[in-house]
């Protein structure tokens, strides 16, 4: 059983690092293209596809390393661990990005959000606008953004590893 725990850690660290690096590369591409604030659908979709592929490959590696066996619980551990490692690295990258590379990112995002609100709801009163922008500002705090990023990554990692684990699970035979 000790070998399995070591294997979870090894797979989580290596695949979590790969997922984080690919996520950061995607983020840099969005920044270079100038779409990092509005985040078009293809950026989000590509990020999710990358996450699915990396977690599935991580599960396959874990299963192979364990003689072709993997329980659903092990699949969930591996997938969540990959997601957590990646989320922590990406959160650190985002902090560096927002602090040193693009320190006015939050202000730019709030401006973009306000423009979108006006465009989508031209009859919105100033009071409604102020209330909505106040809520949006609170959600854009670094602590809230970090928490949401980690929770979202873990949630998505759970769903992916649950489905992948159900498909790939192969329990060890019982020797009684």
C-alpha positions as a printed Julia matrix, in Angstrom:
176×3 Matrix{Float64}:
   0.0     0.0     0.0
   2.95    2.33    0.63
   3.95    1.99   -3.05
   0.5     3.25   -4.11
   0.84    6.39   -1.95
   4.27    7.09   -3.43
   2.86    6.55   -6.89
   0.0     9.01   -6.26
   2.52   11.64   -5.16
   4.84   10.99   -8.13
   2.03   11.13  -10.69
   0.41   14.16   -9.03
   3.64   16.15   -8.93
   4.71   15.42  -12.51
   1.29   15.72  -14.17
   0.29   18.66  -11.94
   3.43   20.49  -13.07
   2.69   19.73  -16.73
  -0.91   20.92  -16.33
   0.25   24.11  -14.62
   2.84   24.84  -17.3
   0.36   24.29  -20.13
  -2.22   26.48  -18.32
   0.38   29.22  -17.93
   1.37   28.95  -21.6
  -2.31   29.31  -22.56
  -2.58   32.34  -20.28
   0.51   33.92  -21.87
  -0.91   33.27  -25.36
  -4.17   34.97  -24.35
  -2.16   37.91  -22.95
  -0.02   38.25  -26.09
  -3.15   38.13  -28.27
  -4.76   40.78  -26.07
  -7.74   38.62  -25.06
  -6.74   38.0   -21.44
  -9.46   40.26  -20.05
 -12.48   39.2   -22.12
 -11.35   35.54  -22.27
 -13.13   34.28  -25.39
 -14.79   30.86  -25.37
 -11.88   29.14  -27.11
  -9.44   30.05  -24.31
 -11.68   28.52  -21.64
 -12.51   25.5   -23.79
  -8.87   24.83  -24.6
  -7.99   25.12  -20.9
 -10.62   22.52  -19.99
  -9.54   20.18  -22.8
  -5.92   20.43  -21.62
  -7.02   19.63  -18.06
  -9.05   16.61  -19.2
  -6.16   15.22  -21.25
  -3.54   15.69  -18.53
  -5.69   14.13  -15.78
  -6.65   11.18  -18.01
  -2.98   10.59  -18.9
  -2.13   10.85  -15.21
  -4.75    8.22  -14.37
  -3.45    5.94  -17.13
   0.11    6.31  -15.81
  -0.99    5.57  -12.26
  -2.89    2.48  -13.39
   0.07    1.26  -15.45
   2.47    1.84  -12.52
   0.2    -0.25  -10.3
   0.08   -3.38  -12.42
  -3.02   -2.36  -14.36
  -5.1    -1.85  -11.22
  -6.78    1.34  -10.02
  -9.78    1.75   -7.76
 -12.22    4.63   -8.1
 -10.89    6.07   -4.83
  -7.33    6.0    -6.16
  -8.48    7.68   -9.39
 -10.14   10.45   -7.39
  -7.0    10.92   -5.26
  -4.77   11.11   -8.31
  -7.05   13.5   -10.23
  -7.6    15.81   -7.26
  -3.88   15.79   -6.42
  -2.97   16.72  -10.02
  -5.57   19.51   -9.9
  -4.3    20.82   -6.56
  -0.63   20.86   -7.58
  -1.54   22.66  -10.79
  -3.87   25.13   -9.04
  -1.21   26.11   -6.49
   1.38   26.77   -9.21
  -1.09   28.71  -11.36
  -2.19   30.81   -8.36
   1.46   31.74   -7.74
   1.87   32.62  -11.42
  -1.31   34.75  -11.35
  -0.05   36.6    -8.27
   3.25   37.37  -10.02
   1.39   38.35  -13.21
  -1.03   40.69  -11.43
   1.65   42.18   -9.17
   4.57   42.71  -11.54
   3.58   42.17  -15.17
   0.07   43.67  -15.35
  -0.58   45.49  -12.04
  -3.66   47.27  -13.39
  -5.33   44.03  -14.56
  -8.1    44.25  -11.96
  -8.91   47.85  -12.94
  -8.94   46.88  -16.63
 -11.2    43.91  -15.89
 -13.59   46.08  -13.89
 -13.74   48.61  -16.74
 -14.44   45.82  -19.24
 -17.13   44.38  -16.94
 -18.8    47.79  -16.63
 -18.78   48.24  -20.42
 -20.36   44.8   -20.85
 -23.06   45.58  -18.27
 -23.97   48.83  -20.02
 -23.98   47.13  -23.42
 -26.12   44.19  -22.27
 -28.46   46.19  -19.98
 -28.7    49.78  -21.29
 -31.72   50.47  -19.04
 -29.76   49.63  -15.86
 -29.99   52.43  -13.29
 -26.89   54.0   -11.72
 -27.84   52.44   -8.38
 -28.04   48.97   -9.95
 -24.73   49.58  -11.72
 -23.03   50.67   -8.49
 -24.36   47.65   -6.63
 -23.24   45.24   -9.37
 -19.81   46.83   -9.65
 -19.4    46.77   -5.86
 -20.07   43.04   -5.84
 -17.72   42.51   -8.8
 -14.95   44.46   -7.02
 -15.29   42.24   -3.94
 -15.05   39.12   -6.13
 -11.88   40.48   -7.75
  -9.9    40.63   -4.5
  -6.76   38.46   -4.6
  -7.96   36.23   -1.74
 -11.36   35.57   -3.35
  -9.81   35.03   -6.79
  -7.3    32.56   -5.31
 -10.02   30.66   -3.46
 -12.28   30.53   -6.52
  -9.39   29.39   -8.73
  -8.45   26.53   -6.41
 -12.06   25.48   -5.78
 -12.89   25.54   -9.49
  -9.78   23.52  -10.33
 -10.59   20.93   -7.66
 -14.22   20.73   -8.75
 -13.3    20.2   -12.38
 -10.55   17.77  -11.38
 -13.05   15.81   -9.3
 -15.53   15.53  -12.19
 -12.82   14.52  -14.68
 -11.22   11.96  -12.36
 -14.64   10.58  -11.35
 -15.62    9.94  -14.96
 -12.13    8.74  -15.89
 -11.97    6.55  -12.79
 -15.35    4.97  -13.52
 -14.23    4.15  -17.05
 -10.7     2.97  -16.19
 -11.13    1.36  -12.78
  -9.83   -2.16  -12.39
  -9.97   -3.39   -8.82
  -7.32   -5.76   -7.51
  -8.61   -9.3    -7.17
  -9.61  -10.31   -3.64
  -7.42  -13.07   -2.17
  -9.37  -14.43    0.75
